XYZ file of C-alpha atoms in Angstrom:
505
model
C 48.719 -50.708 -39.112
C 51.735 -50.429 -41.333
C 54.186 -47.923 -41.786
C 54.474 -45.428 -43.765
C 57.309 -43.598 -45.534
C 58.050 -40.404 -47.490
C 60.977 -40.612 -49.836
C 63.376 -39.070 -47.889
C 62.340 -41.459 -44.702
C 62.978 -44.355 -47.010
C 66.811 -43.584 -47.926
C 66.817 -43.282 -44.514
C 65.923 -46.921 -44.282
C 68.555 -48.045 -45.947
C 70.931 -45.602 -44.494
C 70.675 -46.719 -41.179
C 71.013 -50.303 -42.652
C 74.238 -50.007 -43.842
C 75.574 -47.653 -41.612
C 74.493 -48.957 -38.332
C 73.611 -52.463 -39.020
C 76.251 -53.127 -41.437
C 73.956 -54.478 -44.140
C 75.818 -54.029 -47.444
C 73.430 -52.269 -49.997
C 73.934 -55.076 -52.399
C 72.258 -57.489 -49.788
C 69.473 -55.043 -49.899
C 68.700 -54.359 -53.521
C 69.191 -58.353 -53.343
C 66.084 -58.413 -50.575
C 64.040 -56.562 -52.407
C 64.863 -57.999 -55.748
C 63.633 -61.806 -54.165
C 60.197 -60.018 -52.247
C 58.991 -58.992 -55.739
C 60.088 -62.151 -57.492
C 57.956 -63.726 -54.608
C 54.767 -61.527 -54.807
C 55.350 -61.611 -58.854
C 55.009 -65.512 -58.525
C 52.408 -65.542 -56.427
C 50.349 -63.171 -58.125
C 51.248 -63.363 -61.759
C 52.604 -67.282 -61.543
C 50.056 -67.854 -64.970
C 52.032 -65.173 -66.913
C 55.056 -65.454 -66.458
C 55.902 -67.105 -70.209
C 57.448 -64.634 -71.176
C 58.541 -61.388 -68.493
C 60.146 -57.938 -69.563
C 61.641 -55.900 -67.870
C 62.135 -51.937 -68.417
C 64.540 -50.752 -65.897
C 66.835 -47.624 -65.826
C 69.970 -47.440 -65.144
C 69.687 -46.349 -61.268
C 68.840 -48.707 -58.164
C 65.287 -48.988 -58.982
C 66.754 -51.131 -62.773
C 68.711 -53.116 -59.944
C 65.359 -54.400 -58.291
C 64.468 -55.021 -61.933
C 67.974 -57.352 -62.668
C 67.973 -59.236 -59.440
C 64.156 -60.300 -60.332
C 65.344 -60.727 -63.667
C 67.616 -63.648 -62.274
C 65.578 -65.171 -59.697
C 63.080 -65.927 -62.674
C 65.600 -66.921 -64.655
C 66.833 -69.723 -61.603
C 62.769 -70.615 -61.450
C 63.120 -72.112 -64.821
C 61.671 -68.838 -67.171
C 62.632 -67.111 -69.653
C 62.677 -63.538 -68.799
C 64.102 -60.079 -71.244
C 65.577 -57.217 -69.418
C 65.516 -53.780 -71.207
C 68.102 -51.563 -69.951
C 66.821 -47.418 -70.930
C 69.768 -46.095 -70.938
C 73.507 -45.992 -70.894
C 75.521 -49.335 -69.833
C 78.379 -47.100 -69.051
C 76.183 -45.091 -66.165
C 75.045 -47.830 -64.198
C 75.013 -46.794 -61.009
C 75.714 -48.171 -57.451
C 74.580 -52.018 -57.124
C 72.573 -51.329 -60.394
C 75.915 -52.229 -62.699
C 76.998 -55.621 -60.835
C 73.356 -57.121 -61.005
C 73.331 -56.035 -64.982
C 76.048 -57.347 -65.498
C 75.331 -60.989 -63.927
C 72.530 -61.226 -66.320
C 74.495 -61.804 -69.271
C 76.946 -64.377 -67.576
C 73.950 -66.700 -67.023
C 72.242 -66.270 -70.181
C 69.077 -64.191 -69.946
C 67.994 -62.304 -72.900
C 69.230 -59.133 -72.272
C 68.177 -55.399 -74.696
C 69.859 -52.052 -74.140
C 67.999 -48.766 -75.612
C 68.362 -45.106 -75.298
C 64.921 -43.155 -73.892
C 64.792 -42.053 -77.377
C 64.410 -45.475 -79.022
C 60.537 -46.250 -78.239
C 60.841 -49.034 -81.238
C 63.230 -50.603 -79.664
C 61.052 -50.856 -76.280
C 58.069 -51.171 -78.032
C 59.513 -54.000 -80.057
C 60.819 -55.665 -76.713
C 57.390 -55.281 -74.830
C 55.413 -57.316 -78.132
C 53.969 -60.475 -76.799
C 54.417 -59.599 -73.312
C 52.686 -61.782 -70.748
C 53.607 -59.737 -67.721
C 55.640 -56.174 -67.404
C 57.818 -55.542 -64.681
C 58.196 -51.573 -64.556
C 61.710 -50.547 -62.825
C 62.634 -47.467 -65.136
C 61.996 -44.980 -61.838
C 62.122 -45.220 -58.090
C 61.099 -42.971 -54.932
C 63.729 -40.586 -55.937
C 61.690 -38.769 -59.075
C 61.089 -35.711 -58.160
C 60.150 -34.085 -61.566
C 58.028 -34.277 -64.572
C 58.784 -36.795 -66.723
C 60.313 -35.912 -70.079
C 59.436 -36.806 -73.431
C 61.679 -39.994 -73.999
C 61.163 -41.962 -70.616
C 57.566 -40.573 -70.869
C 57.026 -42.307 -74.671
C 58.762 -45.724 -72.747
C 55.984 -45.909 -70.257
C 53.148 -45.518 -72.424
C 54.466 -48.237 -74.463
C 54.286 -50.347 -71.420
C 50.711 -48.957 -70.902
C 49.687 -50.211 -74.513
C 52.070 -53.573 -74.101
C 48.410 -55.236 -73.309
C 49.889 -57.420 -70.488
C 49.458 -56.854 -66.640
C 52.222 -54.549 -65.170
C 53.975 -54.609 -61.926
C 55.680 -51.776 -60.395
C 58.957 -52.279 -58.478
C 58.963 -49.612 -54.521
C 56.776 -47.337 -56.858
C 54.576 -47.264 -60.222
C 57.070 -44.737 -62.246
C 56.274 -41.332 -62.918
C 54.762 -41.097 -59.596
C 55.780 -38.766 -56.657
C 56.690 -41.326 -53.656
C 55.529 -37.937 -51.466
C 52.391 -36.569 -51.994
C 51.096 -39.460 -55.339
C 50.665 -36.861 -57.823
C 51.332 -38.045 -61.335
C 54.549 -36.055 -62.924
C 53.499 -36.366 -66.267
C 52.379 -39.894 -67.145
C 52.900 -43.220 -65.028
C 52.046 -46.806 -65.204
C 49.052 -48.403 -64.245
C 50.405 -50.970 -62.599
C 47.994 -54.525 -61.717
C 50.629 -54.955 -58.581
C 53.220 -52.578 -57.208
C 56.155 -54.190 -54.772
C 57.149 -51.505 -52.455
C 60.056 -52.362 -50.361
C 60.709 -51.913 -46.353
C 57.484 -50.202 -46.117
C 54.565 -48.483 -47.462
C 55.059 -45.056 -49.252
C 52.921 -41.782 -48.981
C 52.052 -41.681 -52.699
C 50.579 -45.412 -53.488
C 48.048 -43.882 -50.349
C 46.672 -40.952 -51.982
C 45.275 -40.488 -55.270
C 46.109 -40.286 -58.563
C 48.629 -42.473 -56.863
C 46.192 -45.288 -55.830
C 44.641 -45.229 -59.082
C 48.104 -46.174 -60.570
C 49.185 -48.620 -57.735
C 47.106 -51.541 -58.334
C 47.719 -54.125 -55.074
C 50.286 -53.121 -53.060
C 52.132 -55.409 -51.398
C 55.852 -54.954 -49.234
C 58.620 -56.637 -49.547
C 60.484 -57.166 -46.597
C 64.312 -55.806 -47.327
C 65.520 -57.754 -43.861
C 65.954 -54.922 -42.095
C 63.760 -52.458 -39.185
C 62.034 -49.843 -40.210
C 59.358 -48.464 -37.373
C 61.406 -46.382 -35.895
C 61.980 -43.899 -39.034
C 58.685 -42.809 -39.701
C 55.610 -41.188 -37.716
C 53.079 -41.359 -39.818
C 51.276 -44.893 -40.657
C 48.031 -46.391 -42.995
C 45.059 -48.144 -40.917
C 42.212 -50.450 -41.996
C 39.121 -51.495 -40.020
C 41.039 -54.396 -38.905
C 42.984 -51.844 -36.361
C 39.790 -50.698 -34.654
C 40.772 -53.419 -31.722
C 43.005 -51.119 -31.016
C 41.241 -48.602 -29.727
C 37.673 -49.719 -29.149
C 36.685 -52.574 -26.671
C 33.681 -54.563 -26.194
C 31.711 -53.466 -23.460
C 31.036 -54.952 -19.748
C 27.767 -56.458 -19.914
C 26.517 -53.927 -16.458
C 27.479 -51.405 -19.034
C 24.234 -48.942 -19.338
C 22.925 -45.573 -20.988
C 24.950 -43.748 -18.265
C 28.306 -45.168 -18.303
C 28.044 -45.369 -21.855
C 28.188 -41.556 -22.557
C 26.048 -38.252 -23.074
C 26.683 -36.345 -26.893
C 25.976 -33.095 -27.524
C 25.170 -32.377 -30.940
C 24.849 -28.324 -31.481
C 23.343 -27.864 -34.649
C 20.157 -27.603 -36.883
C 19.200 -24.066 -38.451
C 16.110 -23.384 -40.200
C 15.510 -25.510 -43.274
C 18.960 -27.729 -41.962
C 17.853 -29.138 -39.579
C 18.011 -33.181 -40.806
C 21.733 -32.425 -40.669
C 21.985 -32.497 -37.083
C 19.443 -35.808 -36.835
C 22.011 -37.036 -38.797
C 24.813 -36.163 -36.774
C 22.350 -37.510 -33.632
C 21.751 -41.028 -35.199
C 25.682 -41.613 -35.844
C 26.042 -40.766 -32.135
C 23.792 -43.381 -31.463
C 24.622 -45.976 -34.089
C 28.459 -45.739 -32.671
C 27.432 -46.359 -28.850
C 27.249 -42.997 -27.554
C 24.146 -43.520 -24.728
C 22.876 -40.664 -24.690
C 22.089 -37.680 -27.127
C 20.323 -34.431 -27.099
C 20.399 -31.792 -29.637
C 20.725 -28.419 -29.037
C 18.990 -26.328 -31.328
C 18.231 -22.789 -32.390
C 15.016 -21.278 -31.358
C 13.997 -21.098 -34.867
C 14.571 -24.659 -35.898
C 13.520 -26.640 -32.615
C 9.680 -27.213 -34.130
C 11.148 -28.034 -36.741
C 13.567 -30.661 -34.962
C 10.943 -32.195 -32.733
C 8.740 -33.626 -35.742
C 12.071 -35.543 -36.968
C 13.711 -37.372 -33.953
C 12.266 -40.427 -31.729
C 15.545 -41.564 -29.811
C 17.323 -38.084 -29.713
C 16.472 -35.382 -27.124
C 15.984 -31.898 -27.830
C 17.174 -28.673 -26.098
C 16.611 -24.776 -27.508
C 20.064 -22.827 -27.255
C 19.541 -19.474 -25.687
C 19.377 -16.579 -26.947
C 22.566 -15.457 -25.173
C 25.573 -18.639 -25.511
C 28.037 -16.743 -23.181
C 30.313 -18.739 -20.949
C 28.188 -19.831 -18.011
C 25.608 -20.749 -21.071
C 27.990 -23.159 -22.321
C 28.889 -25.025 -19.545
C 25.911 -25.803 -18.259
C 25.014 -27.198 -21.584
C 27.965 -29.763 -21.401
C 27.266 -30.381 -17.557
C 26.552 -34.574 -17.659
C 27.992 -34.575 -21.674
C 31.184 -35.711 -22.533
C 31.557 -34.443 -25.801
C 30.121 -32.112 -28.089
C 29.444 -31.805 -32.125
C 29.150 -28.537 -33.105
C 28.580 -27.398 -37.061
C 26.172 -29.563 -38.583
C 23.331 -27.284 -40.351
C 24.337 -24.793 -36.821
C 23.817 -21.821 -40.285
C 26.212 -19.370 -41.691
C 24.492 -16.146 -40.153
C 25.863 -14.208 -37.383
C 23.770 -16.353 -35.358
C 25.391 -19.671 -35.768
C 29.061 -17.275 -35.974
C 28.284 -16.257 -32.434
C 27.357 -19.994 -31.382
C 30.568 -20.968 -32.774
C 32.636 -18.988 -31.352
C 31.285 -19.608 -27.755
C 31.353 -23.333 -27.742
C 35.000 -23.517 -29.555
C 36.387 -20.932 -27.026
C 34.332 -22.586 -23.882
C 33.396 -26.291 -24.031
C 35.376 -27.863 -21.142
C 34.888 -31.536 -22.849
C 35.828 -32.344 -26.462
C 34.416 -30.386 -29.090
C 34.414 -32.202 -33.096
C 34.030 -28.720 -34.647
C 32.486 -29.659 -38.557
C 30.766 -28.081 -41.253
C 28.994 -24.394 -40.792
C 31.238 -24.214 -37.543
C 34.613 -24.946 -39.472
C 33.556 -22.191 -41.754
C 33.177 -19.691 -38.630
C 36.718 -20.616 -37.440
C 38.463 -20.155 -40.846
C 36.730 -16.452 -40.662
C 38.487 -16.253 -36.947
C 41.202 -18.565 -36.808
C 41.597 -16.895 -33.465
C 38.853 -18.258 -31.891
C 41.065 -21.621 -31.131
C 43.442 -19.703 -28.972
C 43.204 -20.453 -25.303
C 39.957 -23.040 -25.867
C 39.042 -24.320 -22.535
C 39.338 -28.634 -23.891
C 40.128 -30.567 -26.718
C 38.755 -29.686 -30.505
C 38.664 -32.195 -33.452
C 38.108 -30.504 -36.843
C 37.082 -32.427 -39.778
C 37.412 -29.787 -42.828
C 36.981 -31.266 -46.392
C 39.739 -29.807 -49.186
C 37.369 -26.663 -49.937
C 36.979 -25.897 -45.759
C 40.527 -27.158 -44.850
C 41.420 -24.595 -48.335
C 39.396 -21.753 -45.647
C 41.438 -22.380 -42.607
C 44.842 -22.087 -44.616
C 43.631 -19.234 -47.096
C 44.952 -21.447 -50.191
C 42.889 -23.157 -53.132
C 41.199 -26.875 -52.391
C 42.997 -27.636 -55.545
C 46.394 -27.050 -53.749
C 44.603 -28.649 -50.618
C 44.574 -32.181 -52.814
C 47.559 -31.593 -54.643
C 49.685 -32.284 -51.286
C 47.236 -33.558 -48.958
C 49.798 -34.877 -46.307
C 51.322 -31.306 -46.217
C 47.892 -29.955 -45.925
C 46.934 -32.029 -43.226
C 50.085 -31.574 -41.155
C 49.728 -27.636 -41.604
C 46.408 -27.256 -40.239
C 46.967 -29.736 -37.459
C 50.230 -27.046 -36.583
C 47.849 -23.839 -37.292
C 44.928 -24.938 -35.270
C 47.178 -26.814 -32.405
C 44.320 -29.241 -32.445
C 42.919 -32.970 -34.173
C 42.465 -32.725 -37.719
C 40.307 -35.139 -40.093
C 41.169 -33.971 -43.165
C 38.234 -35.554 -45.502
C 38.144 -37.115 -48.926
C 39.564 -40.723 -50.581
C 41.649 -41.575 -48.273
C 40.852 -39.519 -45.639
C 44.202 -38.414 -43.128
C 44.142 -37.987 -39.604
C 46.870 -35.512 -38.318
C 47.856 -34.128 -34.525
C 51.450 -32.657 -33.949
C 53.705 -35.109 -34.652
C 51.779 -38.198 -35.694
C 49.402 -38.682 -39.066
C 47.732 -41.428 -40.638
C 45.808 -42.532 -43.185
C 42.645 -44.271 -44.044
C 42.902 -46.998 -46.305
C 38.871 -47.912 -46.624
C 36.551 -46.189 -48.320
C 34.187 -45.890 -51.381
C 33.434 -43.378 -53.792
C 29.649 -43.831 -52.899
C 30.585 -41.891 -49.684
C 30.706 -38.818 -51.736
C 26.857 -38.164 -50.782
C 25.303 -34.769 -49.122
C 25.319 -35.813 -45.085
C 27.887 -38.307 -44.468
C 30.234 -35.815 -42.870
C 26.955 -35.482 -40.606
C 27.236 -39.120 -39.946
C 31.421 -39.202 -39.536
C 31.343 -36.021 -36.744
C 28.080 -37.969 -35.144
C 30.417 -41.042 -35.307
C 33.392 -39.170 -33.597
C 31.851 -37.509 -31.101
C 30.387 -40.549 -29.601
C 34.317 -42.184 -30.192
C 35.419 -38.802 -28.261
C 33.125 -39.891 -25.002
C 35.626 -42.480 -23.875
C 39.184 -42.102 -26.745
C 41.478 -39.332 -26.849
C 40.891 -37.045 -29.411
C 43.585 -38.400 -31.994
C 42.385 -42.089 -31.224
C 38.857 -41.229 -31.719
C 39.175 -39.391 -34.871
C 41.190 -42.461 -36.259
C 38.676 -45.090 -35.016
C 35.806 -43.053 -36.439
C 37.382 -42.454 -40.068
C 37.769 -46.018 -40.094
C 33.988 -47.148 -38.899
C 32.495 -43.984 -40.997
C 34.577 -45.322 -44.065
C 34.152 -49.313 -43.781
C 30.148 -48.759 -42.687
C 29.755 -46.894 -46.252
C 31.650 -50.021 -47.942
C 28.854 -52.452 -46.174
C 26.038 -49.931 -46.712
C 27.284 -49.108 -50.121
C 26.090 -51.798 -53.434
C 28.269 -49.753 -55.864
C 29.690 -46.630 -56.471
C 26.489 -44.473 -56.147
C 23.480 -44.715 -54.511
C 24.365 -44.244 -51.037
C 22.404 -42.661 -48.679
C 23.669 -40.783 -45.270
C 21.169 -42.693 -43.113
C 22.436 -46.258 -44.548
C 26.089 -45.268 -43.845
C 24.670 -44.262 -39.955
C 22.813 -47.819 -40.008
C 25.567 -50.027 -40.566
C 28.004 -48.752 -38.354
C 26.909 -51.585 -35.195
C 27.626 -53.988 -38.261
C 31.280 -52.811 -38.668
C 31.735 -52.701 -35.165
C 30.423 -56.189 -34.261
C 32.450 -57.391 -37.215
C 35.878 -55.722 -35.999
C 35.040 -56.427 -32.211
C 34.257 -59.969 -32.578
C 30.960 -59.076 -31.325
C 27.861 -61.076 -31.954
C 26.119 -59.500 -34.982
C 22.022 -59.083 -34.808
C 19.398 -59.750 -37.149
């Protein structure tokens, strides 16, 4: 688990540095400027013949000048490219520009408007360091900086982007205009929202952090996990552990003609430890249902779900998935609304149900337990009547909205998936485009309702984005190709693999 920060949380950083730790800000910038020189040589230490440089003339230039000068004391030969002014340095920006002269490193100046000049700087290139923008852009881009970082896209060497690949928004990763595509990006203190999302990742590269010397936890809520933090939240089981104390799921689902939906919402139950699952299905689609499942039980919903229905179908379960193929009729509204408003256990409300609460957001007032929605951008678009387009344009926002509107656990699916609850959000950093495949959202609410029988809801929706996610990067042999049922099937792999539990033939 690391950190992570939106722009304004990392001034903040550095505010509370200087003001309450007395750090000076030069010592910072100097911090920051010896990380990247650091991850630079480590990465890039077979291209670094001959370095440049592009930096403006704000803080983010004075990374650029302080690694300009470590190289330089490492025996290279590095050019620095001021774009810009001399005479509007800024801050610790002007002191480190000005040291590179006094020691002899090859030094350019150029206005935004002189491309030649950049583009004459940048020929023969072995490696770019891009420092022209920081965190702080907060607009598009215009035409002279713009033409300055294509010509570092068409230099032909490897770039790496100082705290953030410029051009980039540090909150939400859109691209303002035209960035970098950086090999490596250096962020400093901590990670940033917009090298987690995409077009940001895209433009990222590796990101490493530089430590600046100073704390940083306490500044931000909101953090990125990989498979390597399910130890936090899922242990391996007593061996007198058995079918019982291991859980009961209740997977509500399965309409005529969708009913494999629910089987795979069943399986994922199973593949993630759950002990016990039954489906409860509609009248009309339990035939159906029986020729399909070994394992999995079967039970036929009434044809009344009132209260007293409800409850004694969760009497002995634990939690409940309710949504996948449940149908968009009246039928599978009515069934919505009754488990939602009456499930005393956990309820991961997905799919044909998440469609039913968007049409009555009010049906989440009052609900009698816990509820864990997992809306992709067009559903999560549904619950906060706006486009899925301006769902993934600010997907943090989005995700921290409906976690306030619903009062409840969101998933909000897609690269990068983001788990939000009142004051606390994270992200997913595993994944694969092969996930993009009809089902596995079956197989992710299957996942986190068996997670739900023993975590908290926030917990469980965490630990199951991150098994769903890293079981379709073991399942997956590309990009394409994937199949729901293979992303169900190697979920006991991730979790032996992450549990330092013994793995099986």
């Amino acid at each position: 688990m690391q950190p992570l920060f939106t722009r304004e949380e990392s001034r903040e950083v550095d505010r509370r540095a200087v003001r309450d730790l007395g750090v000076s800000s030069l010592m910072l910038m100097e911090n920051a400027g010896r990380g990247a020189t650091d991850a630079i040589v480590d990465r890039f230490g077979d291209r670094l013949e001959r370095v440049v440089l592009v930096g403006g003339p704000g803080q983010n230039g004075g990374d650029a000048w302080v690694v300009a000068r470590r190289l330089t004391l490492l025996g290279f030969m590095p050019h620095a490219v001021l774009v810009g002014d001399p005479e509007r340095l800024r801050g610790d920006a002007a002191p480190n520009w000005a040291l590179l002269e006094s020691i002899g490193v090859r030094t350019s100046v150029a206005s935004p408007e002189e491309t030649t000049t950049v583009g004459t700087a940048l020929e023969g290139a072995t490696l770019v360091v891009d420092g022209l923008f920081g965190t702080g852009l907060d607009r598009p881009v215009r035409e002279g900086h713009a033409a300055v970082i294509e010509a570092m896209n068409d230099a032909g060497a490897p770039i790496v982007s100082l705290d953030l690949p410029s051009g980039l928004d540090a909150n939400t990763g859109a691209v303002l205009g035209v960035a970098p595509h950086a090999a490596m990006t250096v962020t400093f203190a901590g990670l940033k929202r917009g090298l987690h999302q995409y077009p940001g990742v895209g433009h990222a590269g590796e990101v490493r952090v530089a430590d600046i010397g100073v704390p940083v936890s306490t500044v931000t809520n909101a953090a990125v996990y990989d498979a390597g933090d399910l130890s936090r939240f899922i242990s391996p089981r007593a061996g007198d552990d058995h079918k019982g104390t291991n859980g009961h799921l209740l997977v509500v689902g399965g309409s005529p003609g969708k009913t494999g939906a629910a089987v795979l919402a069943g399986r994922a139950g199973f593949r993630a430890g759950a002990g016990l699952v039954t489906i409860a299905a509609r009248p009309d689609a339990r035939a159906a249902l029986e020729e399909k499942v070994i394992e999995l039980m079967t039970v036929g919903l009434p044809n009344t779900v009132d209260r007293s229905a409800v409850e004694a179908l969760c009497e002995g379960k634990r939690a409940v998935v309710l949504g996948p193929g449940l149908g968009l009729d009246e039928t599978g509204a009515r069934l919505t609304q009754a488990f939602v408003a009456h499930a005393p256990i956990p309820v991961v409300v997905d799919a044909d149900a998440i469609t039913h609460v968007a049409a009555d957001r009010a049906a989440l007032e009052g609900v009698a337990g816990p509820r864990i929605l997992t809306p992709h951008p067009g559903e999560a678009g549904r619950l906060l009547d706006v486009s899925s387009s301006e769902i993934q344009a600010d997907r943090y926002a989005a995700a921290t909205e409906l976690a306030a509107v619903t009062a409840q656990t969101v998933i909000l699916k897609g690269a990068r998936s983001l788990v939000a609850h009142l004051d606390r959000l994270a992200v997913c950093a595993e994944g694969t485009p092969a996930l993009g495949a009809a089902g596995t959202g079956d197989v992710l609410s299957g996942i986190t309702g068996a997670l739900a029988l023993t975590l908290d809801p926030f917990d469980a929706a965490l630990a199951a984005t991150l098994v769903h996610a890293a079981a379709g990067e073991t399942a997956a042999a590309g990009d394409r190709g994937l199949l729901a049922s293979d992303v169900a099937d190697a979920v006991p792999a991730v979790l032996a693999a992450h549990l330092s539990l013994p793995t099986t033939a």
